[in-house]
mmCIF file of C-alpha atoms in Angstrom:
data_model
loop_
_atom_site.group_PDB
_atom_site.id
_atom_site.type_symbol
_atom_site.label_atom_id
_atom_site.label_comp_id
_atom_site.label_asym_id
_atom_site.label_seq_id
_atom_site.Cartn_x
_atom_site.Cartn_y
_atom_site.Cartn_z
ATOM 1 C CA UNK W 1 171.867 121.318 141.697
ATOM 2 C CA UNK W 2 170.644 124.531 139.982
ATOM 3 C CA UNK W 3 172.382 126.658 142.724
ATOM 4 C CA UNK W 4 175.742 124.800 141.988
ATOM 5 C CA UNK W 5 175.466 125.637 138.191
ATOM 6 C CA UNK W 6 174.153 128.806 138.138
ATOM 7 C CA UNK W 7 177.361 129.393 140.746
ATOM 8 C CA UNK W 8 179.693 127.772 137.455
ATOM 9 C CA UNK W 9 178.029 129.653 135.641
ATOM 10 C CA UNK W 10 178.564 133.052 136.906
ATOM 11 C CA UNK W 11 182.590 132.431 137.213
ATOM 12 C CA UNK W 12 182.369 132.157 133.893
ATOM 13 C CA UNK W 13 180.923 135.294 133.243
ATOM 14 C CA UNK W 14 181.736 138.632 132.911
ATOM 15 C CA UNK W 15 179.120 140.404 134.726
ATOM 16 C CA UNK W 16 179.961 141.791 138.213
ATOM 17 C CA UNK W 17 177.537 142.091 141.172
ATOM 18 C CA UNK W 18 176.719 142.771 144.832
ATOM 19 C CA UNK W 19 175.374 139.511 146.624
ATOM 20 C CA UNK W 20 173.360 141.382 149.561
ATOM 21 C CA UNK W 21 173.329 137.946 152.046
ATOM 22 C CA UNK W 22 177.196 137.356 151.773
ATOM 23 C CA UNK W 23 177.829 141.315 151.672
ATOM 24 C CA UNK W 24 180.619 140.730 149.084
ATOM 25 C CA UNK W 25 180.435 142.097 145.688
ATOM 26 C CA UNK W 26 181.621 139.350 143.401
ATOM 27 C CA UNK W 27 183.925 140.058 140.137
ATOM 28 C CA UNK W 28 184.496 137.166 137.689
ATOM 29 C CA UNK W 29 187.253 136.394 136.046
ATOM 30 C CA UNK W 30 185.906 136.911 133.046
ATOM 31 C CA UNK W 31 185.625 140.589 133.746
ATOM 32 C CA UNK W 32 189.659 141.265 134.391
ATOM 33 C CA UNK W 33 191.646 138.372 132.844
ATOM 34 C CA UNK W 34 194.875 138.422 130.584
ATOM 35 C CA UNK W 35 193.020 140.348 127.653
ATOM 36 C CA UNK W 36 193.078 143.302 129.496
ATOM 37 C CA UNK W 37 195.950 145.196 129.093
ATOM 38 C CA UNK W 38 197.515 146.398 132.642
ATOM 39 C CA UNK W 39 198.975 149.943 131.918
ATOM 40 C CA UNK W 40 199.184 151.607 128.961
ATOM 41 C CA UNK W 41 196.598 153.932 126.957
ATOM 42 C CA UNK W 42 194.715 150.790 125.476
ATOM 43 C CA UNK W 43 193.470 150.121 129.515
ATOM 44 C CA UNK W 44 192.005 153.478 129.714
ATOM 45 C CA UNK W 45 189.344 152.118 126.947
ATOM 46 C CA UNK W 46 188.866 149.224 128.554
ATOM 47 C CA UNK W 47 187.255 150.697 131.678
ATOM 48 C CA UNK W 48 184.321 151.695 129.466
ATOM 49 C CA UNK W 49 183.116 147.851 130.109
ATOM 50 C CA UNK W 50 185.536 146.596 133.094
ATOM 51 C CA UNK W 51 185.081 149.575 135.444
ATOM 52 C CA UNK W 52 181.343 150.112 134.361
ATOM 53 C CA UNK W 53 180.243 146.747 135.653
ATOM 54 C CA UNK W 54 182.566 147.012 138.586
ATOM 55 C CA UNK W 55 181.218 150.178 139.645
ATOM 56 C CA UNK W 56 177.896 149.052 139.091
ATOM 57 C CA UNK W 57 178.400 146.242 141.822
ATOM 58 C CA UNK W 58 179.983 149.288 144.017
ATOM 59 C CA UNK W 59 176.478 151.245 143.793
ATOM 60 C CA UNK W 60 174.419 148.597 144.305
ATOM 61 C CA UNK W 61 176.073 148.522 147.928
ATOM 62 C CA UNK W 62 175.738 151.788 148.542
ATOM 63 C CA UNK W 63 171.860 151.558 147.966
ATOM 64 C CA UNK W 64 171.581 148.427 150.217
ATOM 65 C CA UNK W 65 173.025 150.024 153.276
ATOM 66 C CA UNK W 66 171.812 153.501 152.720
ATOM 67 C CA UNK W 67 169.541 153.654 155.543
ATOM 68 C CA UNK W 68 172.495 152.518 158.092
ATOM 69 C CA UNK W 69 175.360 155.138 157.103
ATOM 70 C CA UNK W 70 172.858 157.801 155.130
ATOM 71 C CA UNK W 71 172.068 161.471 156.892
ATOM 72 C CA UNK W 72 169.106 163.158 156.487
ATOM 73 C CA UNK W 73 170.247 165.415 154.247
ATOM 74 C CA UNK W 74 172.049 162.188 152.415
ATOM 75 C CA UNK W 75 168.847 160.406 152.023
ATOM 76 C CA UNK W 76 166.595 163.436 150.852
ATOM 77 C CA UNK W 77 169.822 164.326 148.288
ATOM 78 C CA UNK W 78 169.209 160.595 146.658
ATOM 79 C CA UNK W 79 165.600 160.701 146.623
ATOM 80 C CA UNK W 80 165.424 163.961 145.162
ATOM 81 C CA UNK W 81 168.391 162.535 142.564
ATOM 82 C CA UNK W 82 165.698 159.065 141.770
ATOM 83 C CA UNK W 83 162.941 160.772 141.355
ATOM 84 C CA UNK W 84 164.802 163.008 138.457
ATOM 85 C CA UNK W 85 165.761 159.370 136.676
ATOM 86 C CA UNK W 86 162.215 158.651 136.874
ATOM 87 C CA UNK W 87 160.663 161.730 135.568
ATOM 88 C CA UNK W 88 163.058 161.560 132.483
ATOM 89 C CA UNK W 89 162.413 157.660 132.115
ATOM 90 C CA UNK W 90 158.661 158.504 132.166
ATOM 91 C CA UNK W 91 159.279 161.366 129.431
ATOM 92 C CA UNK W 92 161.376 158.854 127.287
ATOM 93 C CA UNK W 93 160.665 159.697 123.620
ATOM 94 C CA UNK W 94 158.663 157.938 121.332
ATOM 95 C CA UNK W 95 161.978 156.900 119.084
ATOM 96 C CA UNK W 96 163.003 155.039 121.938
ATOM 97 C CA UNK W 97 161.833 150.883 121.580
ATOM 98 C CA UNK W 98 158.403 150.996 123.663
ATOM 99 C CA UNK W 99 159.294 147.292 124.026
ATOM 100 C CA UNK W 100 160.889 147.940 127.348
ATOM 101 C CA UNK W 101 157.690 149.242 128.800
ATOM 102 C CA UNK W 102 156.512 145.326 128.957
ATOM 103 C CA UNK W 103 159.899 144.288 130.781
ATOM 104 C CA UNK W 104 160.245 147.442 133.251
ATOM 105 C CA UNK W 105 156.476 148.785 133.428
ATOM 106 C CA UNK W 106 156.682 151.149 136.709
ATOM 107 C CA UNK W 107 159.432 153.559 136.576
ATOM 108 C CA UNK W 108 159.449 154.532 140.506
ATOM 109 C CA UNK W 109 160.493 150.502 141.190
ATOM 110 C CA UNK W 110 163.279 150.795 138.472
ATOM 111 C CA UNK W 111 164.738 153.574 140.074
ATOM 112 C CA UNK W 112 167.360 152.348 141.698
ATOM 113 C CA UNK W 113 168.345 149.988 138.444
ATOM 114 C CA UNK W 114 168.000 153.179 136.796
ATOM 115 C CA UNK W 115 170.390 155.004 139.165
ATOM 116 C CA UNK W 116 173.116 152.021 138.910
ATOM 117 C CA UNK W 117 173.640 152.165 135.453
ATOM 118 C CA UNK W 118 173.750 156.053 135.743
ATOM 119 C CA UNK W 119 176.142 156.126 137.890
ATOM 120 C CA UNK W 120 178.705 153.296 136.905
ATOM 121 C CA UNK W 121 178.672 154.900 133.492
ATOM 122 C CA UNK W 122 179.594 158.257 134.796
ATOM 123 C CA UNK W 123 182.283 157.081 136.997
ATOM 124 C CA UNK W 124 183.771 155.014 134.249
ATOM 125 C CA UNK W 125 184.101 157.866 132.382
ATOM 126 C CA UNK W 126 185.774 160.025 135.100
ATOM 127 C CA UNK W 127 188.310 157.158 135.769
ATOM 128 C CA UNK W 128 188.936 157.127 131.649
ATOM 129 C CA UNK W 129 189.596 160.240 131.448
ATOM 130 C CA UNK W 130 191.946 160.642 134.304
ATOM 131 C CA UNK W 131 193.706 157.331 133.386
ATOM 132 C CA UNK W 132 193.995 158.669 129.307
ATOM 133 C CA UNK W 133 197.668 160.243 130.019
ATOM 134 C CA UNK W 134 198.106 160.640 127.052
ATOM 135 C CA UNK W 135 195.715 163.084 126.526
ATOM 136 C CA UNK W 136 195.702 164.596 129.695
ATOM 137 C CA UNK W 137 199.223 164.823 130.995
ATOM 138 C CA UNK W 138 201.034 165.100 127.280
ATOM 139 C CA UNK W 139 198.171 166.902 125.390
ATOM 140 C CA UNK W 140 198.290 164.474 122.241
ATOM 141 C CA UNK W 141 194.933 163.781 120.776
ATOM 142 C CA UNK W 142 194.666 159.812 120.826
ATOM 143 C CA UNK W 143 193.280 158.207 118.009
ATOM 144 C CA UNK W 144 193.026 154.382 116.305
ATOM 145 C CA UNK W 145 194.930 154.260 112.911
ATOM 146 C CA UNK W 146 191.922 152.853 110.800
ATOM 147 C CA UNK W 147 189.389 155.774 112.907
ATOM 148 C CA UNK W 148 191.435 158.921 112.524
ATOM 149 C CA UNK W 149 187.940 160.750 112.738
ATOM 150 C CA UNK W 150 187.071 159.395 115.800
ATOM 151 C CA UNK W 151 188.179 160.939 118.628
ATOM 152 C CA UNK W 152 188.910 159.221 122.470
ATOM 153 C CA UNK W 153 185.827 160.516 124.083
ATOM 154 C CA UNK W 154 183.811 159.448 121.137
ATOM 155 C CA UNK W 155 185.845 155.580 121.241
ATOM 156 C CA UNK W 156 184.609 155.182 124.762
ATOM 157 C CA UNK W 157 181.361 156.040 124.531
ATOM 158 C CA UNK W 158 181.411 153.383 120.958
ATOM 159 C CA UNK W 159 182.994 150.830 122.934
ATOM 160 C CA UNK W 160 180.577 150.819 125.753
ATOM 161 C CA UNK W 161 177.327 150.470 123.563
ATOM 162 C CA UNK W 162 179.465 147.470 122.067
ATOM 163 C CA UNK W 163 179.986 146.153 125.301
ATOM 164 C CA UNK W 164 175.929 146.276 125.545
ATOM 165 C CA UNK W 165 175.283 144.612 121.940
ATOM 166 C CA UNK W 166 173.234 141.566 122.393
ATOM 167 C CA UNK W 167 170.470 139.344 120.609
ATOM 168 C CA UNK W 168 167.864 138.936 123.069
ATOM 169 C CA UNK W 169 164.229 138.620 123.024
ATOM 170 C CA UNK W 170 161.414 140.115 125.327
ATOM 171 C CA UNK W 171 161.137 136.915 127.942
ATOM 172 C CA UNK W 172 165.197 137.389 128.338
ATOM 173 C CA UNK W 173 165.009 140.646 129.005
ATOM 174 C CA UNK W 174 162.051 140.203 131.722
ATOM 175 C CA UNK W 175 163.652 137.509 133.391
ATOM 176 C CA UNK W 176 167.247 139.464 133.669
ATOM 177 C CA UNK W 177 165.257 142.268 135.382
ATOM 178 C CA UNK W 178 163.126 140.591 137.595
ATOM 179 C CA UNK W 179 166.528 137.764 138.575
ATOM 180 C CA UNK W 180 168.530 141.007 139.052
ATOM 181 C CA UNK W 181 167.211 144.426 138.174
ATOM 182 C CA UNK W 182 169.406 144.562 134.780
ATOM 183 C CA UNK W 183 168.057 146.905 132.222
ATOM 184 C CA UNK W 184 167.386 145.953 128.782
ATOM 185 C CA UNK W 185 170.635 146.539 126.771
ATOM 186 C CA UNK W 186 169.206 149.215 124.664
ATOM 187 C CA UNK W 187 168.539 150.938 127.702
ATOM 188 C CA UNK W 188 171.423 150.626 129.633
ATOM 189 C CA UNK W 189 173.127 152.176 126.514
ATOM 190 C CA UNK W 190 170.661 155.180 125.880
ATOM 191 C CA UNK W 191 169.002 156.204 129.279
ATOM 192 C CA UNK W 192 172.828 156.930 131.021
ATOM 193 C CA UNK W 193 173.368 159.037 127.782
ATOM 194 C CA UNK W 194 170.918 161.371 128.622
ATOM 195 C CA UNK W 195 172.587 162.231 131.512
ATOM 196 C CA UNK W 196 175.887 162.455 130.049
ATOM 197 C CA UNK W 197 176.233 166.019 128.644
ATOM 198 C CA UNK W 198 179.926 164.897 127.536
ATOM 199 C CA UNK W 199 178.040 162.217 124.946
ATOM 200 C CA UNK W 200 176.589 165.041 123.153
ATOM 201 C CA UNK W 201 179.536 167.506 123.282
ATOM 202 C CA UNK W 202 181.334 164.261 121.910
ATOM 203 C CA UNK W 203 179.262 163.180 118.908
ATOM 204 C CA UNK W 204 177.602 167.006 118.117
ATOM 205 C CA UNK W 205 173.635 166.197 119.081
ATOM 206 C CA UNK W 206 172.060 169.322 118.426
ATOM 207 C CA UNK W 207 168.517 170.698 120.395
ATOM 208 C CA UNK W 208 166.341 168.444 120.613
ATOM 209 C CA UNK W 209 168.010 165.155 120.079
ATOM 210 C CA UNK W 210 166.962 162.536 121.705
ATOM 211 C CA UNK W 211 170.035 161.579 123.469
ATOM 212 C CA UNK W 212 170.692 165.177 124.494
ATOM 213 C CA UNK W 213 168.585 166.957 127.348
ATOM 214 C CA UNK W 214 168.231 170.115 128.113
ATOM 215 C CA UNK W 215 170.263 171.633 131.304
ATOM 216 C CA UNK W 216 168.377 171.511 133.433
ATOM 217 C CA UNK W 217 166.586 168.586 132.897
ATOM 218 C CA UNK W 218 169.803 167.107 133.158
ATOM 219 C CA UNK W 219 170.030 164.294 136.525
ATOM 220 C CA UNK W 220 173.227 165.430 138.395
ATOM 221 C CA UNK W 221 174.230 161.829 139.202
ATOM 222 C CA UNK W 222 177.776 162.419 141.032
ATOM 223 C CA UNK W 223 179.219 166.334 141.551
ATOM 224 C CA UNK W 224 182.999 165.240 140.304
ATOM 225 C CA UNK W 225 185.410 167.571 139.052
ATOM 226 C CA UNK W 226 186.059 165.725 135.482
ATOM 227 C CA UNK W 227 189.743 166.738 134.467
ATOM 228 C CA UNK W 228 189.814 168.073 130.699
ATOM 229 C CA UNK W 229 191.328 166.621 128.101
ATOM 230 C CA UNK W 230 191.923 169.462 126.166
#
C-alpha cells in the first residue's frame, strides 16, 4: 500500500519528525548511522544537520501539547515570540526568492513552521558550541587544513546551508509544506539567520544586510546562556 511505502520510505531517510497520533518523535537511521563520528571535534560539526532535525522533531512536540502543560504567562510568552517571526517574515526583503510566497502565502499559519526551524537552528548551535572542546575548554582556534580562513562558527553555519542544498521545483516545495509544514530550503537556510546575531558576527554583515537585523527587531527565540568560544 502507499502507507507501507511511504513508511520504507521514511526509514530510509534522514529527516526526523514528531508523529502527533503515536506521540513518538521518529529518528531514522539515516540521520545517526556509522558516518557520524561519536566523540571527537569532527561530531561537534555534525550537529549543524543531526541535532537541527532532531531538535526540530523536539519543538514540534512542544507546540502540540502546549495548551496541556503551558501557563498563562507561557502561552502569551510564545504568542508574543510568533507573532515577531511573522512580522519579520512579512518584512522579508525583496532579494529574498518571492517564489516562496506561492508555496507559504499566509505568514500567521506558517508560524509555527517558522518557529521550528528557528528554534532547532539555535539550539544546534548552543549544543556546537558547548560540545567544540577544543575551542572552549583548550582555547585553540579550530580550523580545516584546506579552509585556514574559515573559522568554526563560520564552518557550522556553511555546513548547515549544505545540509539544506537541494534541486527542487515549486510543486515540491508546496507539497512538502502542505504533507508536513517544511519550509522551502532557501528559507529554512535564510529566515533562522535573521535571528541569529552570531551569523553576522561570524561572516561580518554590515547595517543593513539582509541577513542581519537590527536589535531589536531581533526574535528572541530561546534566552540560553551561549558559552564563548573565545
Amino acid at each position: 500500500s502507499s502507507e507501507n511505502r511511504e513508511c520504507r520510505l521514511a526509514r530510509l531517510g534522514s529527516q526526523s519528525r514528531f508523529i502527533a497520533a503515536q506521540r513518538q518523535v521518529y529518528v531514522p537511521l539515516g540521520l545517526v548511522n556509522d558516518s557520524v563520528p561519536t566523540n571527537g571535534t569532527m561530531f561537534a560539526f555534525h550537529l549543524s544537520r543531526v541535532a537541527v532535525r532532531l531538535f526540530g522533531s523536539l519543538v514540534q512536540l512542544v507546540n502540540q501539547y502546549q495548551d496541556e502543560d503551558f501557563t498563562d504567562h507561557s502561552r502569551r510568552t510564545l504568542d508574543e515570540l510568533l507573532d515577531c517571526l511573522a512580522r519579520d517574515w512579512r518584512a522579508l526583503p525583496s532579494s529574498f526568492d518571492a517564489e516562496f510566497k506561492d508555496v507559504v502565502p499566509d505568514a500567521d499559519q506558517a508560524r509555527y513552521a517558522i518557529l521550528t526551524q528557528t528554534a532547532a537552528l539555535r539550539l544546534a548551535f548552543v549544543a556546537f558550541q558547548e560540545l567544540l572542546h577544543v575551542e572552549r575548554i583548550w582555547r585553540v582556534s579550530f580550523r580545516l587544513r584546506p579552509l585556514r580562513d574559515t573559522t568554526s562558527e563560520q564552518l557550522f553555519f556553511l555546513y548547515y546551508a549544505l545540509d539544506n542544498c537541494e534541486h527542487s521545483d515549486a510543486p515540491f516545495k508546496a507539497h512538502e509544506y502542505l504533507a508536513q509544514r517544511r519550509l522551502p530550503a532557501e528559507l529554512r537556510v535564510n529566515f533562522p539567520l535573521r535571528h541569529m546575531p552570531e551569523f553576522s558576527e561570524a561572516f561580518g554583515c554590515g547595517q543593513g544586510a539582509a541577513l542581519r537585523l537590527p536589535q531589536n527587531a531581533v526574535c528572541s527565540v530561546f534566552n540560553l546562556s551561549v558559552p564563548s568560544l573565545h
